[in-house]
Short mmCIF file of N, CA and C in Angstrom, two decimals:
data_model
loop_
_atom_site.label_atom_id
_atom_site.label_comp_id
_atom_site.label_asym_id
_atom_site.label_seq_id
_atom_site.Cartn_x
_atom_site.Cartn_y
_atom_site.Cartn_z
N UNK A 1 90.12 86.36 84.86
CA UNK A 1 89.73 86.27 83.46
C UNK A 1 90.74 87.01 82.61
N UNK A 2 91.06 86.69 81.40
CA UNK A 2 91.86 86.83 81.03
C UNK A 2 91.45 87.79 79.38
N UNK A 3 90.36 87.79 79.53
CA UNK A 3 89.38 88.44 78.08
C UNK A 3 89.88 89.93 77.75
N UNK A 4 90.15 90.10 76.81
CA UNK A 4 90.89 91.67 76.59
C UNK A 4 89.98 91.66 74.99
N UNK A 5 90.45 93.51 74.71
CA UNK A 5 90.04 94.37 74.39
C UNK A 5 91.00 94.96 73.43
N UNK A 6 91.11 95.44 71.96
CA UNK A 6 91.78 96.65 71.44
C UNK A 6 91.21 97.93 71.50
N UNK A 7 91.50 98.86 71.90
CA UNK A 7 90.61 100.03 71.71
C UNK A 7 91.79 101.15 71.56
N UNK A 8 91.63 101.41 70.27
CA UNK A 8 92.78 102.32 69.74
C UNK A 8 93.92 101.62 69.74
N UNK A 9 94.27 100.97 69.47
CA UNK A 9 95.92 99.90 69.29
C UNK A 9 96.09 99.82 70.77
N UNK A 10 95.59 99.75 71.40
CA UNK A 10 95.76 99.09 73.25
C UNK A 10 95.21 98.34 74.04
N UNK A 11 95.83 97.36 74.29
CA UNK A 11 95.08 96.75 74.89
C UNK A 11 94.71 96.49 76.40
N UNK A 12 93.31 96.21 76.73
CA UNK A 12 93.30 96.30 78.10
C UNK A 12 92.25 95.25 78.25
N UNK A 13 92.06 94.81 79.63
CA UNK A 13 91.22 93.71 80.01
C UNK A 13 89.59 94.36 79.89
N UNK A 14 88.94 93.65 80.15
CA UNK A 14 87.65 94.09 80.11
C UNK A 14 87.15 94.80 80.82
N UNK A 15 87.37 94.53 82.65
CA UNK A 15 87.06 95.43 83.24
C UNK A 15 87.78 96.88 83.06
N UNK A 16 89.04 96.71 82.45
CA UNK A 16 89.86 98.33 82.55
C UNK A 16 88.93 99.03 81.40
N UNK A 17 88.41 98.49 80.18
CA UNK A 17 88.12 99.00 79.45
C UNK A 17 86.42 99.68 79.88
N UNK A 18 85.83 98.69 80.50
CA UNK A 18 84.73 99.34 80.54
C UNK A 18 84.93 100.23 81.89
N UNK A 19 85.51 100.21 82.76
CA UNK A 19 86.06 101.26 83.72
C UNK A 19 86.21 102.63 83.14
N UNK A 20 87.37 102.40 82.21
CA UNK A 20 88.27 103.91 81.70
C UNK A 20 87.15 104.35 80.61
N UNK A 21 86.38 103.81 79.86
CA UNK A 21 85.83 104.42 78.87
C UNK A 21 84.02 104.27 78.78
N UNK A 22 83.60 103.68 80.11
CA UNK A 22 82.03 103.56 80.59
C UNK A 22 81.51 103.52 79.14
N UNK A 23 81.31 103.00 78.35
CA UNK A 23 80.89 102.57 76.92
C UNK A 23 79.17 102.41 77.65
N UNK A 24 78.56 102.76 76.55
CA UNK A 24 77.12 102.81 76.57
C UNK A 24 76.31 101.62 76.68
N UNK A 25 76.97 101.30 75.73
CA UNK A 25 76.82 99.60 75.13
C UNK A 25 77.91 98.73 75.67
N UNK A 26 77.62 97.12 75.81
CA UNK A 26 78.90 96.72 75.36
C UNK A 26 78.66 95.62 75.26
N UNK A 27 78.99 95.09 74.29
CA UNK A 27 78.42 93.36 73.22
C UNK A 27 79.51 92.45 74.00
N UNK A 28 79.30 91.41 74.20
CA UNK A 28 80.58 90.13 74.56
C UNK A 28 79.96 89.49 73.67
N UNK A 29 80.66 88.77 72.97
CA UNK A 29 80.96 87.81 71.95
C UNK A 29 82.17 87.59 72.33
N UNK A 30 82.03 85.70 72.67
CA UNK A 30 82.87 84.50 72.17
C UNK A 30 83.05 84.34 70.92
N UNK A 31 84.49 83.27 70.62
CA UNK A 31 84.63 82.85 69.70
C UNK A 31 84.66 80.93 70.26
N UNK A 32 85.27 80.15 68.87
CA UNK A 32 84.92 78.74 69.29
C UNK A 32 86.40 78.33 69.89
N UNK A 33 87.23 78.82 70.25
CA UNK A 33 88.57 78.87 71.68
C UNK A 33 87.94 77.98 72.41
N UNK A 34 88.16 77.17 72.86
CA UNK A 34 87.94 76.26 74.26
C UNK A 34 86.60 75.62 74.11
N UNK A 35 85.49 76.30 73.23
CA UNK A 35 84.04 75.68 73.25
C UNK A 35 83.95 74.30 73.46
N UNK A 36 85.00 73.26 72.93
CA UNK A 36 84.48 71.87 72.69
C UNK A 36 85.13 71.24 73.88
N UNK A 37 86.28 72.00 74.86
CA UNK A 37 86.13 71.45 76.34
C UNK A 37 85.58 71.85 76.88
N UNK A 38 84.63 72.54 76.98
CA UNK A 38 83.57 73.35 78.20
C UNK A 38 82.46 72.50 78.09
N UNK A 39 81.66 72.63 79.35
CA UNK A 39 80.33 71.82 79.78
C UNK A 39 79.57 73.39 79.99
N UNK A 40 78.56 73.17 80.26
CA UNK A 40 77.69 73.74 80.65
C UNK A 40 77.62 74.57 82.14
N UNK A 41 78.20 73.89 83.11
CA UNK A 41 78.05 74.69 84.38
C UNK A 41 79.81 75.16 83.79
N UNK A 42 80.90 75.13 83.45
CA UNK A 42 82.36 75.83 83.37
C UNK A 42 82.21 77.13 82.14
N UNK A 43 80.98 76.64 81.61
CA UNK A 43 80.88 77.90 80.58
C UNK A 43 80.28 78.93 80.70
N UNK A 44 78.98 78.74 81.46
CA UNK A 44 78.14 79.36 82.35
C UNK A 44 78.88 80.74 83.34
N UNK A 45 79.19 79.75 84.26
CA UNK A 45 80.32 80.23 85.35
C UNK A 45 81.17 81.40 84.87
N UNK A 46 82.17 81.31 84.10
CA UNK A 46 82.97 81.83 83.09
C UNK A 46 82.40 83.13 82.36
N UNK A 47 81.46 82.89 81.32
CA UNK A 47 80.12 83.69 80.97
C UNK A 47 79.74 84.50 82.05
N UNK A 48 79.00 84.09 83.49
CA UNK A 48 78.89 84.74 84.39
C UNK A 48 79.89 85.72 84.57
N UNK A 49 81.36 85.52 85.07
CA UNK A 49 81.84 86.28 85.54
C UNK A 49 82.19 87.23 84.51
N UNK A 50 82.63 87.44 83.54
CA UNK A 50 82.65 88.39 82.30
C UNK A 50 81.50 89.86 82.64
N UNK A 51 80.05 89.13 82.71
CA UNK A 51 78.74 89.58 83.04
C UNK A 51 78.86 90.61 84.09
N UNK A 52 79.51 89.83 85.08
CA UNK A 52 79.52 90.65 86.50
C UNK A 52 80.67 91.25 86.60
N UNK A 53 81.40 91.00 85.94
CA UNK A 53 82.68 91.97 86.17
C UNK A 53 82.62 93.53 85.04
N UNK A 54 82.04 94.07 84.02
CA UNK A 54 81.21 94.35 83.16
C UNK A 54 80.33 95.33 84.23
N UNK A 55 79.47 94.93 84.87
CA UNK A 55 78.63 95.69 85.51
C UNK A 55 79.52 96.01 86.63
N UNK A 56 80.02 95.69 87.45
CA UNK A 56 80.68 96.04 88.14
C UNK A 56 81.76 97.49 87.94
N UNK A 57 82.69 97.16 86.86
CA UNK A 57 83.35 98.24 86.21
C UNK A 57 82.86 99.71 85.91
N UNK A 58 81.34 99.20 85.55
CA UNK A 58 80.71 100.42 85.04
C UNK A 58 78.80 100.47 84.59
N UNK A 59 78.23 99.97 85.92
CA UNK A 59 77.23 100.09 86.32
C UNK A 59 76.18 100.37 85.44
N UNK A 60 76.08 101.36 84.73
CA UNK A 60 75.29 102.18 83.84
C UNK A 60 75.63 101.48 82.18
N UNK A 61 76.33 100.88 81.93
CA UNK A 61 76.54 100.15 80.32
C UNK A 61 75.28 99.20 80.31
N UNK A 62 74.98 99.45 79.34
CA UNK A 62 73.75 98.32 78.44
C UNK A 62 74.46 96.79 78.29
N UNK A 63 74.89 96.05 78.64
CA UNK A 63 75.32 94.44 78.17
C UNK A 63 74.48 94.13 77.02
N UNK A 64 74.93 93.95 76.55
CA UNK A 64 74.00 92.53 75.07
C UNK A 64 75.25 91.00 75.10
N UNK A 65 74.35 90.16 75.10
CA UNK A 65 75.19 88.82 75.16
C UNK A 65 74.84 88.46 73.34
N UNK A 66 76.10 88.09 72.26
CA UNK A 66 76.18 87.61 70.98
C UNK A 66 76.14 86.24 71.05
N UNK A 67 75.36 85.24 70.52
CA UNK A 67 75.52 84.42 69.94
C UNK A 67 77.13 84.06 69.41
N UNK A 68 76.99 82.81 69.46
CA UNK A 68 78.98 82.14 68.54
C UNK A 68 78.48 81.43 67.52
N UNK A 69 79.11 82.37 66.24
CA UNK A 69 78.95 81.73 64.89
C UNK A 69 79.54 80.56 64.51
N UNK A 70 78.23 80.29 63.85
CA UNK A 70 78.34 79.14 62.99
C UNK A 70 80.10 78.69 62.62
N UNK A 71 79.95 77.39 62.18
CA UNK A 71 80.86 77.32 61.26
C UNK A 71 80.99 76.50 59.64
N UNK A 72 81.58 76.98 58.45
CA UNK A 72 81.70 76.01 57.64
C UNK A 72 82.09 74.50 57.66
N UNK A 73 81.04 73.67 56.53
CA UNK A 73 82.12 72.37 56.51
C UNK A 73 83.79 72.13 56.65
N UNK A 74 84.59 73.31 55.95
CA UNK A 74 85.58 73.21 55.53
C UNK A 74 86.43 73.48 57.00
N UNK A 75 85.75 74.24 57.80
CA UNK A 75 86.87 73.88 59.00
C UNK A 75 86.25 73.32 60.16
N UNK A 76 85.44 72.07 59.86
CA UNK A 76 85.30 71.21 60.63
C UNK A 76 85.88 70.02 60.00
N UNK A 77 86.71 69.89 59.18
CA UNK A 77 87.50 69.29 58.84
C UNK A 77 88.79 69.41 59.42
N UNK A 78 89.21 70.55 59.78
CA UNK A 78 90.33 70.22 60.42
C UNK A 78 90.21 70.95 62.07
N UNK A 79 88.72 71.15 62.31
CA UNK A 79 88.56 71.05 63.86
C UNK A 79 87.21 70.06 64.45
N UNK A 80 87.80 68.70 64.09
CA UNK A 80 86.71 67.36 64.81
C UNK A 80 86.29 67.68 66.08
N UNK A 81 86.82 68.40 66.37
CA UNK A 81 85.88 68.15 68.07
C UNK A 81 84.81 69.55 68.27
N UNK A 82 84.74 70.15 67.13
CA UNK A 82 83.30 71.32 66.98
C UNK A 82 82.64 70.44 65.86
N UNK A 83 81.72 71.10 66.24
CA UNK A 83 80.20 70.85 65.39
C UNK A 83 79.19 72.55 65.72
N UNK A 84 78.29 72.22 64.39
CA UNK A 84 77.41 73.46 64.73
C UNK A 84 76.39 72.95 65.47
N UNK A 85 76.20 71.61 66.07
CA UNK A 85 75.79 71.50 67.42
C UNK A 85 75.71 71.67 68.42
N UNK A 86 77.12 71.90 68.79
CA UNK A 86 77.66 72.15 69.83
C UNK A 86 77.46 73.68 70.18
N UNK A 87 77.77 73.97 68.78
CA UNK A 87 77.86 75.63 68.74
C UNK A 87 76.30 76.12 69.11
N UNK A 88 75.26 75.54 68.73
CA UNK A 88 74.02 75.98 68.60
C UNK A 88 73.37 75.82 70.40
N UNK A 89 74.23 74.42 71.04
CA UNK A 89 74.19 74.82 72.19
C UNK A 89 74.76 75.23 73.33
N UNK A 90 75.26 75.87 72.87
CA UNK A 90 76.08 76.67 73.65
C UNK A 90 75.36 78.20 73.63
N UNK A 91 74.85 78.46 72.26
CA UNK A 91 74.08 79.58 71.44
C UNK A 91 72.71 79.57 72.74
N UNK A 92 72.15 78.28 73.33
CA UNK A 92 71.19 78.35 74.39
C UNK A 92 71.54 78.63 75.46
N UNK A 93 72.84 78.39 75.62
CA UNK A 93 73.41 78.72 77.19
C UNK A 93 73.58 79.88 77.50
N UNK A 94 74.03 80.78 76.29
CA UNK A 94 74.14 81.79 76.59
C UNK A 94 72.86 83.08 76.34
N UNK A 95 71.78 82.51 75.99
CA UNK A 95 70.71 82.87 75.55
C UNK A 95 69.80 82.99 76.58
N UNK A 96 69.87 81.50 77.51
CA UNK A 96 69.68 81.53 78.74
C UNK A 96 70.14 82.55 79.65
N UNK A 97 71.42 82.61 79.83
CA UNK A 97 72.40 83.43 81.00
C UNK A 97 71.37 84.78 80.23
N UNK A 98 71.04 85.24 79.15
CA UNK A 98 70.44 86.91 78.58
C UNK A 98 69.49 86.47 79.22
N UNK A 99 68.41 85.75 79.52
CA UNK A 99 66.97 86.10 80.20
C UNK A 99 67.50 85.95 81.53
N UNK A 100 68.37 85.07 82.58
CA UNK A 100 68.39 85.31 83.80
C UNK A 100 69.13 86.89 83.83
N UNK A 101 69.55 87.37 83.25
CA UNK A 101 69.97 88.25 83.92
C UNK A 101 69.30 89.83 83.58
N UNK A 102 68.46 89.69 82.64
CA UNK A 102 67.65 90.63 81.86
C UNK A 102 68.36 91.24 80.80
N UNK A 103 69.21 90.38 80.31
CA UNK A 103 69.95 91.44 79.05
C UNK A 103 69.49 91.15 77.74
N UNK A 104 70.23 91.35 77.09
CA UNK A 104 69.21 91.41 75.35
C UNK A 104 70.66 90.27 74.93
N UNK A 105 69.59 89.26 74.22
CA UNK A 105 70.71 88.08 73.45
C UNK A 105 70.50 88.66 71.80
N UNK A 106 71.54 88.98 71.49
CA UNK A 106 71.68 89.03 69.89
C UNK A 106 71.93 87.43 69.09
N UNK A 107 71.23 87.07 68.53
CA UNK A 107 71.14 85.61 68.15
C UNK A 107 71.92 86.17 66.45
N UNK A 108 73.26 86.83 66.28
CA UNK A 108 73.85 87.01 64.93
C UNK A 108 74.00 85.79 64.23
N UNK A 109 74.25 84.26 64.64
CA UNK A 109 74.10 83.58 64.25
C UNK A 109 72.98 83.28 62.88
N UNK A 110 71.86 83.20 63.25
CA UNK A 110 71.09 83.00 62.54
C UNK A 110 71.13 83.83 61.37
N UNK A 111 71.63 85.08 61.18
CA UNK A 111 71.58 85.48 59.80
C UNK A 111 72.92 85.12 59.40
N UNK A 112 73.71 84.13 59.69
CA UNK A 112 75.07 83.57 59.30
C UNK A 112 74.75 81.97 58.62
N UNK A 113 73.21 81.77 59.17
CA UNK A 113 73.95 80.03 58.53
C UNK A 113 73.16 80.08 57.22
N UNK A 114 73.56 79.22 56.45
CA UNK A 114 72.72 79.14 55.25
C UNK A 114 71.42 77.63 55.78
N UNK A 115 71.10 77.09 54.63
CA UNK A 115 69.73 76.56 55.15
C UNK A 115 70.41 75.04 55.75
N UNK A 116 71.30 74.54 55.60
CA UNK A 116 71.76 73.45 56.35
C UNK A 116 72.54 73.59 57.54
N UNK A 117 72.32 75.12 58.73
CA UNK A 117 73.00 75.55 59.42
C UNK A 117 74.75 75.09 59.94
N UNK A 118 74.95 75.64 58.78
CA UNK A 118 76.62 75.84 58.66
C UNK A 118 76.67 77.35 58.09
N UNK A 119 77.91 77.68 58.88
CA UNK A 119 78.49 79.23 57.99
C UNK A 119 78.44 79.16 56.47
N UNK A 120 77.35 80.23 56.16
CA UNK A 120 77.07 80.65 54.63
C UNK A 120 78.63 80.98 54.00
N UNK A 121 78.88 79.94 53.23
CA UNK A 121 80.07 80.29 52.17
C UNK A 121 80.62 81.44 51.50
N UNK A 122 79.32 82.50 51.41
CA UNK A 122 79.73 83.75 51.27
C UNK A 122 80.21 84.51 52.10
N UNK A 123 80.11 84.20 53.58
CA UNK A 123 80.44 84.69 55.05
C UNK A 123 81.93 84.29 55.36
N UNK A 124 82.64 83.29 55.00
CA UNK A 124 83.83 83.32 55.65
C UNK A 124 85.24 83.50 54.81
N UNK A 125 86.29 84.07 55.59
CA UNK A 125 87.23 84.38 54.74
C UNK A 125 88.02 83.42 53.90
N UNK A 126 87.43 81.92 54.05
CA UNK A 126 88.41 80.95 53.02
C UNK A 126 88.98 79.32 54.11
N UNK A 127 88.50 79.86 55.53
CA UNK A 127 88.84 78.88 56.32
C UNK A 127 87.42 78.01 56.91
N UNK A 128 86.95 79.07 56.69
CA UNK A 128 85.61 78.27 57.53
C UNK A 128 84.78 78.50 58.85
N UNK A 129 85.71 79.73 59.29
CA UNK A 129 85.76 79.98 60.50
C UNK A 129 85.49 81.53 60.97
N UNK A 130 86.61 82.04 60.02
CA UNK A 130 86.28 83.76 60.66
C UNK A 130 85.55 84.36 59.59
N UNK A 131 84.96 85.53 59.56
CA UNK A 131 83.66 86.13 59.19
C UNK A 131 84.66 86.93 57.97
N UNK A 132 84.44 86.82 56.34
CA UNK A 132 84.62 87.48 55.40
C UNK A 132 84.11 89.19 55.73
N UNK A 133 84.73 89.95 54.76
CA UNK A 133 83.97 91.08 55.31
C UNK A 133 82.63 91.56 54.76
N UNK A 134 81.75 90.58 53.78
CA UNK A 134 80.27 90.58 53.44
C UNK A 134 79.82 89.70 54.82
N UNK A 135 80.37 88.94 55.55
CA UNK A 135 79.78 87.78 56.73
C UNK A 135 79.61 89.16 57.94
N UNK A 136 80.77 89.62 57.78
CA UNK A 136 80.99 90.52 58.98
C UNK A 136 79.91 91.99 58.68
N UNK A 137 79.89 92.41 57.68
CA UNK A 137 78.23 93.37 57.46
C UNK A 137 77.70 93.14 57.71
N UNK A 138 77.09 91.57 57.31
CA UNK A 138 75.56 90.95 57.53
C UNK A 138 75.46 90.66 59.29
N UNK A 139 76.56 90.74 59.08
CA UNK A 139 76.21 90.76 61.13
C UNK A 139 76.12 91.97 62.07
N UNK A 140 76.89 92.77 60.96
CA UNK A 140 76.87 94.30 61.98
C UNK A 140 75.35 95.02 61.41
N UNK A 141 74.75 94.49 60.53
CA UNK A 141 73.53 94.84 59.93
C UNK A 141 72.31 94.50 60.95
N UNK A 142 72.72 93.26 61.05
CA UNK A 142 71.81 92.66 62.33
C UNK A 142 71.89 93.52 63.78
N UNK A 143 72.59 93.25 64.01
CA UNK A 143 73.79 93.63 65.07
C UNK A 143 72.85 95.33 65.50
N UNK A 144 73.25 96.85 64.23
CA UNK A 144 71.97 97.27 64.42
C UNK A 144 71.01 97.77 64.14
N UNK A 145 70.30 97.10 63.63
CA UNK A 145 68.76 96.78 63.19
C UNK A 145 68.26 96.23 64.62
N UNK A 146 68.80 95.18 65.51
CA UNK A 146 68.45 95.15 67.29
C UNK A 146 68.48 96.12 67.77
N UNK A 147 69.69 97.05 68.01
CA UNK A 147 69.94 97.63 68.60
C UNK A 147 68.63 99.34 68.19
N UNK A 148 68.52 99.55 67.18
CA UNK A 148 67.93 100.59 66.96
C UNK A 148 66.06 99.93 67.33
N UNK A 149 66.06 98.59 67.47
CA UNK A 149 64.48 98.31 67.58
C UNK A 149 64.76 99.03 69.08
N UNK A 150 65.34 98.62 70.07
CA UNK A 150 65.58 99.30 71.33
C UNK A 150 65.57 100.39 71.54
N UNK A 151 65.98 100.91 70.58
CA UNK A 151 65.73 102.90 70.69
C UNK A 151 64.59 103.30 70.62
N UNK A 152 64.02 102.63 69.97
CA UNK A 152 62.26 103.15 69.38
C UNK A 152 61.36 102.67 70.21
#
């Protein structure tokens, strides 16, 4: 796997990171990279190993699996082969993989789409795609408001 990490301007793979720095927490969030060639058992699989390599590294970390945001009309215009269909199931697959494995699914999505589930226009930086930095609050707001229901 090839999934990396900045932590302090360095980068390291996932397992080095949760190895060297046993993080308490640790969120995986996808982005939409590869989503519209993946099936279901290659995404799964994939997903899986992230999961297990994660616990493996460092036993004692909390996992939370994120939801993959939405996206605007405006860049499904110039990416035809996503849809927030696709996205929404994929949003089950990995929602799924959180109950088989007992972890907590953060569904950030949902406070991202507006009422015709597409990325809320106020949420993205101008493409359609990546999270403005009011998109990116409203998610770290969510994000924890979960996390503190867990504390209590």
């Amino acid at each position: 796997l090839n999934a990396t990490v900045n932590i302090q301007k360095q980068e390291y793979s996932l397992s080095e990171a949760a190895q060297k720095f046993k993080p308490q927490r640790f969120i995986i969030t996808v982005g939409i990279n590869g989503l519209a060639s993946w099936n279901k058992e290659s995404f799964c699989r994939y997903y899986n190993r992230l999961i297990a390599m994660i616990q493996s590294a460092s036993p004692t970390t909390v996992i939370y699996l994120q939801s993959v945001y939405p996206i605007a009309p405006k860049a499904l215009e110039k990416l035809p082969k996503f849809s927030n269909q696709k996205i929404d199931t994929v949003n089950t697959w990995i929602c799924e993989m959180a109950s088989e494995h007992r972890i907590s699914y953060l569904n950030t999505a949902s406070v991202l789409k507006d009422a015709r589930g597409n990325l809320n226009e106020n949420f993205h930086n101008g493409d359609g795609r990546h999270l403005s930095c009011e998109g990116f609050n409203t998610m770290l707001r969510y994000v924890e408001n979960q996390l503190m229901k867990e504390l209590i």
